[in-house]
Coordinates of C-alpha atoms and ligand atoms in Angstrom, one line a residue:
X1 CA 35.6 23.9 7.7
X2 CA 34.3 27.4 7.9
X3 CA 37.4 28.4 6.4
X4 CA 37.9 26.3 3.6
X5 CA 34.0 26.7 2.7
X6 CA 34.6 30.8 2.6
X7 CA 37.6 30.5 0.5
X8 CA 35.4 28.3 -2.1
X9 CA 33.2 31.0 -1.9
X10 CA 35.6 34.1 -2.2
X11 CA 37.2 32.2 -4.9
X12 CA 34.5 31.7 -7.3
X13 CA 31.4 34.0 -6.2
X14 CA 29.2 33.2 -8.5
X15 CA 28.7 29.8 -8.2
X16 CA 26.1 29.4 -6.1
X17 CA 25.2 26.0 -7.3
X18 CA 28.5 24.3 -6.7
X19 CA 28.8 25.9 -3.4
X20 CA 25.6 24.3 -2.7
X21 CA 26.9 21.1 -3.5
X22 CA 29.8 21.4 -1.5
X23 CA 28.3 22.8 1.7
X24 CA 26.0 20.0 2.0
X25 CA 28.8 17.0 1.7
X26 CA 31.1 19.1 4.3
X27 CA 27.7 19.4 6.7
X28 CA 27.8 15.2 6.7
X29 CA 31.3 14.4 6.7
X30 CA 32.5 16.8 9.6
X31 CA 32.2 13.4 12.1
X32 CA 34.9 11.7 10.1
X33 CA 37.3 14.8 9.9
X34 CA 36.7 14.5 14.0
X35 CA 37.8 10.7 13.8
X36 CA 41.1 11.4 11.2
X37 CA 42.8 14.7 12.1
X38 CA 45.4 13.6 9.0
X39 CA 42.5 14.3 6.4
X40 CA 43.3 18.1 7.8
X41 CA 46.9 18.0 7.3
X42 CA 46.2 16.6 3.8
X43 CA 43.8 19.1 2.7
X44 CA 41.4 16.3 1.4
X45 CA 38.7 18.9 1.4
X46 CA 40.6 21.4 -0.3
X47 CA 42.0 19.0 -3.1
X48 CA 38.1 17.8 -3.7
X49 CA 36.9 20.7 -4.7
X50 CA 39.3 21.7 -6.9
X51 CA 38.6 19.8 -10.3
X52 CA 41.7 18.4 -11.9
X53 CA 40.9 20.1 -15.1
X54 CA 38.2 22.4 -16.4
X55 CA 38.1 22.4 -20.3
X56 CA 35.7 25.2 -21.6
X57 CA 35.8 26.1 -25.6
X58 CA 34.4 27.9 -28.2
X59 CA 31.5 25.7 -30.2
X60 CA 30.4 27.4 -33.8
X61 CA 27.5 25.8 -35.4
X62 CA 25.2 26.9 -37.8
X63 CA 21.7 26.7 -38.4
X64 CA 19.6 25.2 -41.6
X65 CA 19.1 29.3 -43.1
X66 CA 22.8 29.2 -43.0
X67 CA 22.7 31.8 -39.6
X68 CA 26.0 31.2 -37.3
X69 CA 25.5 30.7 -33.7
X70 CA 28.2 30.5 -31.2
X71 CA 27.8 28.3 -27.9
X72 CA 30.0 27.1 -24.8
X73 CA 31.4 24.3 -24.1
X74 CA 32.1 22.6 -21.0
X75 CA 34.6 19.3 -19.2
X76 CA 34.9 19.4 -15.8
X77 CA 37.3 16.6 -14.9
X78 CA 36.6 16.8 -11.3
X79 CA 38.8 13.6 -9.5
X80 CA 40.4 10.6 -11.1
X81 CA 41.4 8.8 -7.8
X82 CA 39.0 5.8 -8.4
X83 CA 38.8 5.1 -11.9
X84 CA 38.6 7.6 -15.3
X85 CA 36.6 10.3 -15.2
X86 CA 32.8 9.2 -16.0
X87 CA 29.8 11.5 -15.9
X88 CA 27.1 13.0 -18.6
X89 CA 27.2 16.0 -20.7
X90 CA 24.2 18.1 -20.7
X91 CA 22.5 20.5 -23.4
X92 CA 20.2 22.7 -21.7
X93 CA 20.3 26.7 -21.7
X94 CA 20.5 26.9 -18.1
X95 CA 24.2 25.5 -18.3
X96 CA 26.8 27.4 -16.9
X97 CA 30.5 26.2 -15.2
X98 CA 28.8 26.5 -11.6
X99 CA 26.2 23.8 -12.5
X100 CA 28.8 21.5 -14.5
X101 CA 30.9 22.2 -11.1
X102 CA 27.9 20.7 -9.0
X103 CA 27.2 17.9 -11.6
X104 CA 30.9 16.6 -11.6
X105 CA 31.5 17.2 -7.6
X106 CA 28.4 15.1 -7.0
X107 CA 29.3 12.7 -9.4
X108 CA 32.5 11.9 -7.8
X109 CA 30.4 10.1 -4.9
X110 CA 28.0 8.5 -6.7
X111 CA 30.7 6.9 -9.0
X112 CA 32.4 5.7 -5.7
X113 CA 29.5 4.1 -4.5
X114 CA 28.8 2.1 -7.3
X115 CA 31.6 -0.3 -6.3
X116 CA 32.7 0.5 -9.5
X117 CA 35.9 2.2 -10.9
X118 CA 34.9 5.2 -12.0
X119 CA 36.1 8.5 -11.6
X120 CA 34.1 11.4 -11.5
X121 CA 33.5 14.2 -14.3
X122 CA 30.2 16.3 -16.4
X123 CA 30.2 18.2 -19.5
X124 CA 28.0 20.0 -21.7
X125 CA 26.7 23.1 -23.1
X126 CA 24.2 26.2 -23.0
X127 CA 23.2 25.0 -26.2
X128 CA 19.5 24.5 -26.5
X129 CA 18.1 21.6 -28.4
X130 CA 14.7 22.0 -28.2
X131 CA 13.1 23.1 -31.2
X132 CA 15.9 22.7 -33.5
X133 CA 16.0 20.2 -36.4
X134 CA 17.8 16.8 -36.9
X135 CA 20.3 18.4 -39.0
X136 CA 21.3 21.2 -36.3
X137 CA 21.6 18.9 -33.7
X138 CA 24.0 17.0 -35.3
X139 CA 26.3 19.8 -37.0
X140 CA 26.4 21.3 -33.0
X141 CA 27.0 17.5 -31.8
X142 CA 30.5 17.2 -34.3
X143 CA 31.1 20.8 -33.6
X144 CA 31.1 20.2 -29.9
X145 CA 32.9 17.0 -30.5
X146 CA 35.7 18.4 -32.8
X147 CA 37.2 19.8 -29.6
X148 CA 36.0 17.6 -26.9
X149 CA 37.5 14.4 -28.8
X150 CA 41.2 15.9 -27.8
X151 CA 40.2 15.4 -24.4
X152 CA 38.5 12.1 -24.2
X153 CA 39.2 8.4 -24.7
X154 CA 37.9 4.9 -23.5
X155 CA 40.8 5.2 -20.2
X156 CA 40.7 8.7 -19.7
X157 CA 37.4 10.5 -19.3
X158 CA 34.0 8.5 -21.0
X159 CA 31.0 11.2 -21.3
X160 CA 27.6 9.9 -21.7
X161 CA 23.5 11.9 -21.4
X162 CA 22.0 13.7 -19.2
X163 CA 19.6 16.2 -19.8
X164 CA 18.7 17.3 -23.7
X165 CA 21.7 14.5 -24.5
X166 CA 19.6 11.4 -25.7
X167 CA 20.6 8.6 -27.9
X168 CA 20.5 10.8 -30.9
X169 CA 22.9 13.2 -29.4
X170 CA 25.4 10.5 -28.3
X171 CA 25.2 8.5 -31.7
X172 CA 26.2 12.2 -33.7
X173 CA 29.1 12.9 -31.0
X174 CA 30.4 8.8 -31.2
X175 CA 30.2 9.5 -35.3
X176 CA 32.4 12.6 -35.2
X177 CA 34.7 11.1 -32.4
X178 CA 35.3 8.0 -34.3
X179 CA 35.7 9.7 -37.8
X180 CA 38.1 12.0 -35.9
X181 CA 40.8 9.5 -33.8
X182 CA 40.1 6.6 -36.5
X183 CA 38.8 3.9 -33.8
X184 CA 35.8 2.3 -32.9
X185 CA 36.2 2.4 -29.2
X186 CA 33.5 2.8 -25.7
X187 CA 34.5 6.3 -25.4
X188 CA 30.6 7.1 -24.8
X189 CA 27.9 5.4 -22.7
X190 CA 24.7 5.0 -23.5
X191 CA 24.9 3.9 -27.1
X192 CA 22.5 2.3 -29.6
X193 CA 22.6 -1.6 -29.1
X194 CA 23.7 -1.9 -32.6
X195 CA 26.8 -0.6 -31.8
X196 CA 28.3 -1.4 -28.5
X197 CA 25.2 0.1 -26.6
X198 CA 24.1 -2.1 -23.0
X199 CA 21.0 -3.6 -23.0
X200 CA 19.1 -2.0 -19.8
X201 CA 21.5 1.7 -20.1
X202 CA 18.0 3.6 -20.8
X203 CA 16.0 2.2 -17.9
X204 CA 18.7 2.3 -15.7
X205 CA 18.5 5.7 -13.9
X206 CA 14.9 5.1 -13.6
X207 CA 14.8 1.6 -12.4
X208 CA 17.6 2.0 -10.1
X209 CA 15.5 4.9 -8.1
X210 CA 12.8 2.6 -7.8
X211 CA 15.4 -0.5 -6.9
X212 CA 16.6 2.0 -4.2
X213 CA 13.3 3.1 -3.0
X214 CA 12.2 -0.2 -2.7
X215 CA 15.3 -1.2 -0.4
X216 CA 14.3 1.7 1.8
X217 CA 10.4 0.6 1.6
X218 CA 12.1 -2.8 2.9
X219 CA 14.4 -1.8 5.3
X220 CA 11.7 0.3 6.9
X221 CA 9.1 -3.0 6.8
X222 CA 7.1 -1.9 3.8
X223 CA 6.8 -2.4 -0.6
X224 CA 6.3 -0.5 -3.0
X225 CA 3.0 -2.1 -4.0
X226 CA -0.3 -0.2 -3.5
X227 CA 1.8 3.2 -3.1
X228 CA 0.7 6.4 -5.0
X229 CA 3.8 8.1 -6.5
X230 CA 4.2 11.6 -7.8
X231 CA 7.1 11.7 -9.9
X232 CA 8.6 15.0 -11.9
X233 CA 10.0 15.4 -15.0
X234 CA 8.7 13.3 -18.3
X235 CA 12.0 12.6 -19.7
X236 CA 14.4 9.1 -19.5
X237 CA 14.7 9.5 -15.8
X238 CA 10.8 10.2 -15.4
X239 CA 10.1 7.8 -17.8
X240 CA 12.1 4.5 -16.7
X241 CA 10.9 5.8 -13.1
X242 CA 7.5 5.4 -13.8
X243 CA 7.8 1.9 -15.5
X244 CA 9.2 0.5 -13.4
X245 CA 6.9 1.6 -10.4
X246 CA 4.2 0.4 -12.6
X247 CA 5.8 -3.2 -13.0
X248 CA 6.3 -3.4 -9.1
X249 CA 2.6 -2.4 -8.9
X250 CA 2.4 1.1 -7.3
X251 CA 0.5 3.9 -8.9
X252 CA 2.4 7.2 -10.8
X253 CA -0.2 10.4 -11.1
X254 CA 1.6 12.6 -12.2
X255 CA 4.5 13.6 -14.9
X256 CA 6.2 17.4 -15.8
X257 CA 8.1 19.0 -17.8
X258 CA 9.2 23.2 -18.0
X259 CA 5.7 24.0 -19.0
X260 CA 3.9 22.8 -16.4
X261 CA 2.0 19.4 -15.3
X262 CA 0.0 16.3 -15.9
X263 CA -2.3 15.0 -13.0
X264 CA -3.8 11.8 -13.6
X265 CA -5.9 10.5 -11.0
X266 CA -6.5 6.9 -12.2
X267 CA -2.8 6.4 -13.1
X268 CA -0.5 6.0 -16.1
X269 CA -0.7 2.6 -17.0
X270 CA 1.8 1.2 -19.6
X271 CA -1.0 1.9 -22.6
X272 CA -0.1 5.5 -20.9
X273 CA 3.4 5.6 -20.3
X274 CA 4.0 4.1 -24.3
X275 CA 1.8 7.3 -25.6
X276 CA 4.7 9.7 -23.3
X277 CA 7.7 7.6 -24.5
X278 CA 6.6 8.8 -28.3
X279 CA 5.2 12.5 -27.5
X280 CA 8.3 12.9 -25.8
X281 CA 11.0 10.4 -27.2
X282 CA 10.0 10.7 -31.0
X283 CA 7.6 13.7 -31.3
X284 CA 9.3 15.9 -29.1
X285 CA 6.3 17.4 -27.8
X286 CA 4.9 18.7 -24.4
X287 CA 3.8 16.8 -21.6
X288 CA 0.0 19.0 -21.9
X289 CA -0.7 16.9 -25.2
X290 CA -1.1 14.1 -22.5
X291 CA -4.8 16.0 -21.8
X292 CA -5.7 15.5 -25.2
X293 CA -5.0 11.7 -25.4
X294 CA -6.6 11.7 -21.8
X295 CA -9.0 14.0 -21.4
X296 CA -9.6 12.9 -17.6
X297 CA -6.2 13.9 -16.5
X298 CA -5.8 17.6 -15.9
X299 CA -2.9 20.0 -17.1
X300 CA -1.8 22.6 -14.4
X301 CA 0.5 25.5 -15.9
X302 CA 3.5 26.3 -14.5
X303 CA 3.4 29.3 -12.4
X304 CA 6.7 31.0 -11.2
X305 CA 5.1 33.0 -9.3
X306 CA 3.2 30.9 -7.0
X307 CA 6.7 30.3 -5.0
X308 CA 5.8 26.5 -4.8
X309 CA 4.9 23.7 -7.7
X310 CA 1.3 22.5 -7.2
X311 CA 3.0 19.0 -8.5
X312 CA 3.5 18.5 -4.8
X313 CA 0.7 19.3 -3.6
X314 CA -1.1 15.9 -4.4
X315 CA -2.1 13.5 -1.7
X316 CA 0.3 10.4 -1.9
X317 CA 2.5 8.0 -0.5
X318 CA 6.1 8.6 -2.6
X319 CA 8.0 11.0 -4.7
X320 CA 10.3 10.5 -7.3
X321 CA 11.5 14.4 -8.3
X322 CA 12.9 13.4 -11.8
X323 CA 13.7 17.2 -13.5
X324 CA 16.3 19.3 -12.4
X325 CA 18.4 21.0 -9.9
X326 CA 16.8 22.5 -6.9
X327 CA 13.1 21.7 -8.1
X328 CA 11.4 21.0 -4.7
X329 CA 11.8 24.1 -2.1
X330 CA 11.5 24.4 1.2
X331 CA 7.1 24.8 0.8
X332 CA 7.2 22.0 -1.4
X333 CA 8.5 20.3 1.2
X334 CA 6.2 21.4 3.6
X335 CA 3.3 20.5 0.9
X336 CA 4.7 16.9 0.5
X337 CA 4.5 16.1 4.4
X338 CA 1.3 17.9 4.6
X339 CA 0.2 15.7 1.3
X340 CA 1.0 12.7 3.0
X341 CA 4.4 11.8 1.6
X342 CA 6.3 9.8 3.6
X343 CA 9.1 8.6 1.4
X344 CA 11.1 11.3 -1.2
X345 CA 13.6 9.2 -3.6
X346 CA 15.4 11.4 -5.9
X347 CA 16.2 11.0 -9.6
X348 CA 17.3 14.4 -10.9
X349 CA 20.5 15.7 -9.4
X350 CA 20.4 17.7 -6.0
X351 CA 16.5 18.5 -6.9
X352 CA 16.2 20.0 -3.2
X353 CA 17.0 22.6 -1.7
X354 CA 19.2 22.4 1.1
X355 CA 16.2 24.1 3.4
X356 CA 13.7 21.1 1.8
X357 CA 16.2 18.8 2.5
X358 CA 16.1 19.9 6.3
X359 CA 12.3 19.2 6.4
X360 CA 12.5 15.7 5.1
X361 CA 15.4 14.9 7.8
X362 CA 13.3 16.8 10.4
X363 CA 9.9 15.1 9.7
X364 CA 11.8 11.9 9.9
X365 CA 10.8 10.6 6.1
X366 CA 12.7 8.0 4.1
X367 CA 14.6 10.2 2.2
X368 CA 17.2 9.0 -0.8
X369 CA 19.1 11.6 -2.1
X370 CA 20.0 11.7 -5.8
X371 CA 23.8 10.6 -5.4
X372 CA 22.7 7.2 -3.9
X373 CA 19.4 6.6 -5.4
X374 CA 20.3 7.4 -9.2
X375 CA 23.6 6.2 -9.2
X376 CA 22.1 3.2 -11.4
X377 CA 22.6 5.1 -14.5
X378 CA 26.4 5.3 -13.8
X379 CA 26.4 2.2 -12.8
X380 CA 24.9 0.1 -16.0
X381 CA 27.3 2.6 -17.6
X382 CA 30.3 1.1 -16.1
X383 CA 28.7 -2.1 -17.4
X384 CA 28.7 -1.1 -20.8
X385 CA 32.3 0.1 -21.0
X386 CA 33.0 -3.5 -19.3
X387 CA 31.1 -5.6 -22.3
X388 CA 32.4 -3.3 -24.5
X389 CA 36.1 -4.0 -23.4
X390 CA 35.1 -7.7 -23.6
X391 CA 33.6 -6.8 -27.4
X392 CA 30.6 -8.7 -25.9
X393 CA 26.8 -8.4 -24.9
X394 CA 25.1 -9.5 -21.8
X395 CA 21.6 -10.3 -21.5
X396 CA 18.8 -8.3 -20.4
X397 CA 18.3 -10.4 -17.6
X398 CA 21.5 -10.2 -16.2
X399 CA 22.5 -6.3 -17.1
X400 CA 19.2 -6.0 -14.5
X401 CA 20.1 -8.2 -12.2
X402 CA 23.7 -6.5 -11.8
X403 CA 22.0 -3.1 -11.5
X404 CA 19.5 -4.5 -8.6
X405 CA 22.4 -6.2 -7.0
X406 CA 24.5 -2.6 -7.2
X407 CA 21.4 -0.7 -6.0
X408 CA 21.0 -3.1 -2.3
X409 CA 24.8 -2.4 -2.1
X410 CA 24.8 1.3 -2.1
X411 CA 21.3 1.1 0.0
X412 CA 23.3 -1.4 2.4
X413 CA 26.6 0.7 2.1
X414 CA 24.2 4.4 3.4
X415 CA 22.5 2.0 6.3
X416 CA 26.2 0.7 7.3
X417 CA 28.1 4.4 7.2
X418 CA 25.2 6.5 8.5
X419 CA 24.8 3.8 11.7
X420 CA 29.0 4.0 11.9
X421 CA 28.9 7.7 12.9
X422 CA 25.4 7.7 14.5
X423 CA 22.8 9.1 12.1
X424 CA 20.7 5.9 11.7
X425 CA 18.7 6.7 9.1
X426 CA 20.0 9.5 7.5
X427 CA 21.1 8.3 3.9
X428 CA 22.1 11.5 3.1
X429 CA 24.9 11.4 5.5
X430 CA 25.4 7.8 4.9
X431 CA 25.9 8.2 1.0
X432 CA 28.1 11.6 1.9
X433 CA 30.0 9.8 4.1
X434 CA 30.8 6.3 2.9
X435 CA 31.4 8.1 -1.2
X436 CA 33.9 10.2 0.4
X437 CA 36.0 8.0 2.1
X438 CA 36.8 6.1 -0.5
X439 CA 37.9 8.6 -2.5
X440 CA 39.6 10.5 0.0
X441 CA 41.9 7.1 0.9
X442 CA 42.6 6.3 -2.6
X443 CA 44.2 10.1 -2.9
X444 CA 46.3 9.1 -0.2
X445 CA 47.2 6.3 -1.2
X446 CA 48.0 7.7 -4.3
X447 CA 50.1 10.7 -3.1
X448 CA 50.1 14.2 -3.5
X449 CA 49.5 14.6 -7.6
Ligands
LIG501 P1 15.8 14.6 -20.1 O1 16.3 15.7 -20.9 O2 15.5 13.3 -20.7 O3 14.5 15.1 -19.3 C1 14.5 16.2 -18.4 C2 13.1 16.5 -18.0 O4 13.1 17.5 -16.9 C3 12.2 17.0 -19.1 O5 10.9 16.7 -18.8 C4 12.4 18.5 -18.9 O6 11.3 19.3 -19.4 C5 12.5 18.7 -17.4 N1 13.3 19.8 -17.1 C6 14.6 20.0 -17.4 N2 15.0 21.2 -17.0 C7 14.0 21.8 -16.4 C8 13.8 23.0 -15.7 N3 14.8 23.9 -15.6 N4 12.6 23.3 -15.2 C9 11.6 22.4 -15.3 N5 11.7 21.2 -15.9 C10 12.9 20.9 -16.5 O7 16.8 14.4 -18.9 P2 17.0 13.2 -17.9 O8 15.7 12.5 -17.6 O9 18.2 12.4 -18.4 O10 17.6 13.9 -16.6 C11 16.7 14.3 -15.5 C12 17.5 14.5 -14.2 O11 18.1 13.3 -13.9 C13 18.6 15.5 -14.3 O12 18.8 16.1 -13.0 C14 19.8 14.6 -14.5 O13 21.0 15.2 -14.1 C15 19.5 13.4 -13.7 N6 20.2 12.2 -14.0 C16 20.1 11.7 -15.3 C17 20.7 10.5 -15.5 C18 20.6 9.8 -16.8 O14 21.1 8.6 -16.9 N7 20.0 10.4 -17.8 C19 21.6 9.8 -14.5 C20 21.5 10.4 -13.2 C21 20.8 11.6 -13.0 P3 11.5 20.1 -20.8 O15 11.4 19.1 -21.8 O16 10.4 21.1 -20.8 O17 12.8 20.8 -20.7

């Protein structure tokens, strides 16, 4: 394993978040390699890593003063052995091909413990939405689109959000994909209702972390109810997080975004959470205008050099980290058990770092990590390309229901796994473990392609 981790390594240096990735799913499934000495012969590990296809291109757009701007775009079509290739695209600055590595390789275990058939792929671009107008967004949306379209279709590869890719952004890339191949087809997740969107596809990252926090709350005797949560981020993830731990009657103090964060003692009730759904949904504004609505909640900056985020440093019970990549170090860990934290549930992808994730495991916390616990998104996703196949809507009430029934399965699917190979309790192994299998057996199956 040494050996093939190295070569990953040598081969693409700089990629220090994919190798990241990669290191911690070889850590948890070394016990099954033990247990079937063919998955050596047949270089499962090798062929898993590689993607089946990396797509990167040239995106010109240009600005409302008529300036030209050139971008990059990204597919990673990682592994097709389950299903076509489904994951987001993301628009942030920070993107590069190691993060839409990590993205995709993650993606290919979450998709397989959906129970659905899905395949695993991620997108995007270092373009940066934030600040830009309506207008600029959507001529970089078609522009991204006109070459991304050659690559994608309802059976091969459906792209939907992730971060800085919202309904607005998917409605402009569904306008220029459909004016482009001349069909109206569920080539993208995550649409507007109006036009082949699921009822529930918003919420459904959100509520699934709290669906799958819940099950651990359960498993372990305990509810969510009464429990003080810190969660991160302020956007959908952060958002349908919070709502939904509001519903199920625990207590969210505090929200983020790049600037810094909100702390609100006394909660943020629905009255709350609406006000944060506009300033951040509609306005597009930062989470510090939350002080001025609420003038008893209290705004910490963020400070880089600190070398920890005072966002977990607050007595409570939970947290949901609901950002980004690699957002809770090794100290934040520390600060979270010294804070009183004894459950962690993720909702942004691989938000710790490999040396937090230690602590959690060590300190013996309830810990979900993000391939399990926000595979709800995915999931109501795979939802929406079945009613749209169907040319048919399901109710509210049953889109949720599907999405808490999926949520117990891939809590009861972690329990099962991890107790198979003897790491009760460890749902990181459990999620590693049990997503890989599948996969790995279906490429057998399947031959050597
Ligand atoms: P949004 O763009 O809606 O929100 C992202 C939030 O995280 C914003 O508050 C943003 O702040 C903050 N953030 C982003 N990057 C950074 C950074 N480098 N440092 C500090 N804060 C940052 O994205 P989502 O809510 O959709 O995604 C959040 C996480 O959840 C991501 O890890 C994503 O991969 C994951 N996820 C999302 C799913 C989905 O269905 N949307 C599904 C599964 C996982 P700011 O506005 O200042 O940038």
């Amino acid at each position: 394993m040494e050996q093939i981790f190295s070569s990953i390594v040598q081969r693409d240096p700089e990629q220090k978040e994919f190798h990241q990735a990669v290191h911690e799913v070889m850590e948890s499934v070394r016990p099954v390699f033990e247990r079937n000495p063919e998955y050596r012969r047949q270089a499962v590990l090798e062929r898993l890593t590689e993607p089946e296809r990396v797509i990167m291109f040239r995106v010109p757009w240009m600005d409302d003063q008529g300036q030209v701007y050139v971008n990059r775009g990204y597919r990673v079509e990682m592994n097709s052995a389950i299903g076509p290739y489904k994951g987001g695209l993301r628009f942030h600055p920070s993107v590069s091909l190691s993060i839409i590595k990590f993205l995709a390789f993650e993606q290919v275990f979450k998709n397989s413990l959906t129970t659905l058939h899905m395949g695993g792929g991620k997108g995007g671009s270092d373009f940066n939405p934030k600040g830009r107008t309506d207008a600029e967004v959507m001529r970089f949306c078609q522009s991204f689109m006109a070459e991304l379209a050659r690559h994608i279709g309802p059976n091969t590869d459906i792209p939907a959000g992730d971060i800085g890719v919202g309904a607005r952004e998917i409605g402009y890339l569904f306008g220029m994909y459909k004016k482009l191949r001349n069909e109206f087809t569920g080539v993208l997740t995550g649409k507007s209702l109006d036009w082949g969107g699921s009822l529930i596809r918003p919420e459904a990252t959100g509520y699934g972390v709290v669906f799958f926090a819940a099950e651990m709350l359960a498993h372990a005797g305990d509810s969510i109810e009464g429990k003080t949560c810190l969660v991160s981020g302020s956007g959908n993830v952060a958002q349908f997080t919070t709502e939904k731990i509001v519903q199920l009657g625990g207590r969210v103090v505090t929200l983020s975004d790049s600037s810094g964060y909100i702390y609100d003692e006394e909660g943020i009730d629905r009255e709350k959470l609406e006000f944060v759904k506009r300033l951040k949904n509609i306005r597009r504004g930062r989470i510090r205008e939350y002080c001025e609505q609420y003038p008893r909640a209290v705004f910490t900056e963020a400070d880089p050099e600190l070398g920890y985020n005072q966002l977990w440093t607050h007595q409570a019970d939970c947290a949901m980290p609901c950002a980004t990549q690699n957002e809770i170090n090794e100290q934040d860990a520390k600060n979270l058990v010294k804070a009183g934290v004894r459950l962690v549930c993720e909702g942004a992808n691989m938000p710790s770092t490999p040396s937090a994730t230690e602590v959690f495991l060590e300190e013996g916390l309830l810990y979900g990590p993000g391939k399990a616990a926000n595979a709800g998104g995915v999931a109501v996703s795979g939802l929406e390309m079945a009613q749209n196949s169907m040319r048919l809507s399901w109710p509210r009430e049953e889109v949720e229901g599907r999405l808490k029934h999926i949520m117990k399965s891939i809590h009861t699917t972690c329990v099962d796994a991890s107790a198979e190979y003897g790491m009760e309790g460890n749902y990181l192994a459990g999620a590693n473990i049990a997503g890989f299998v599948k996969v790995v057996n279906a490429m057998l199956d399947q031959g050597l392609v």
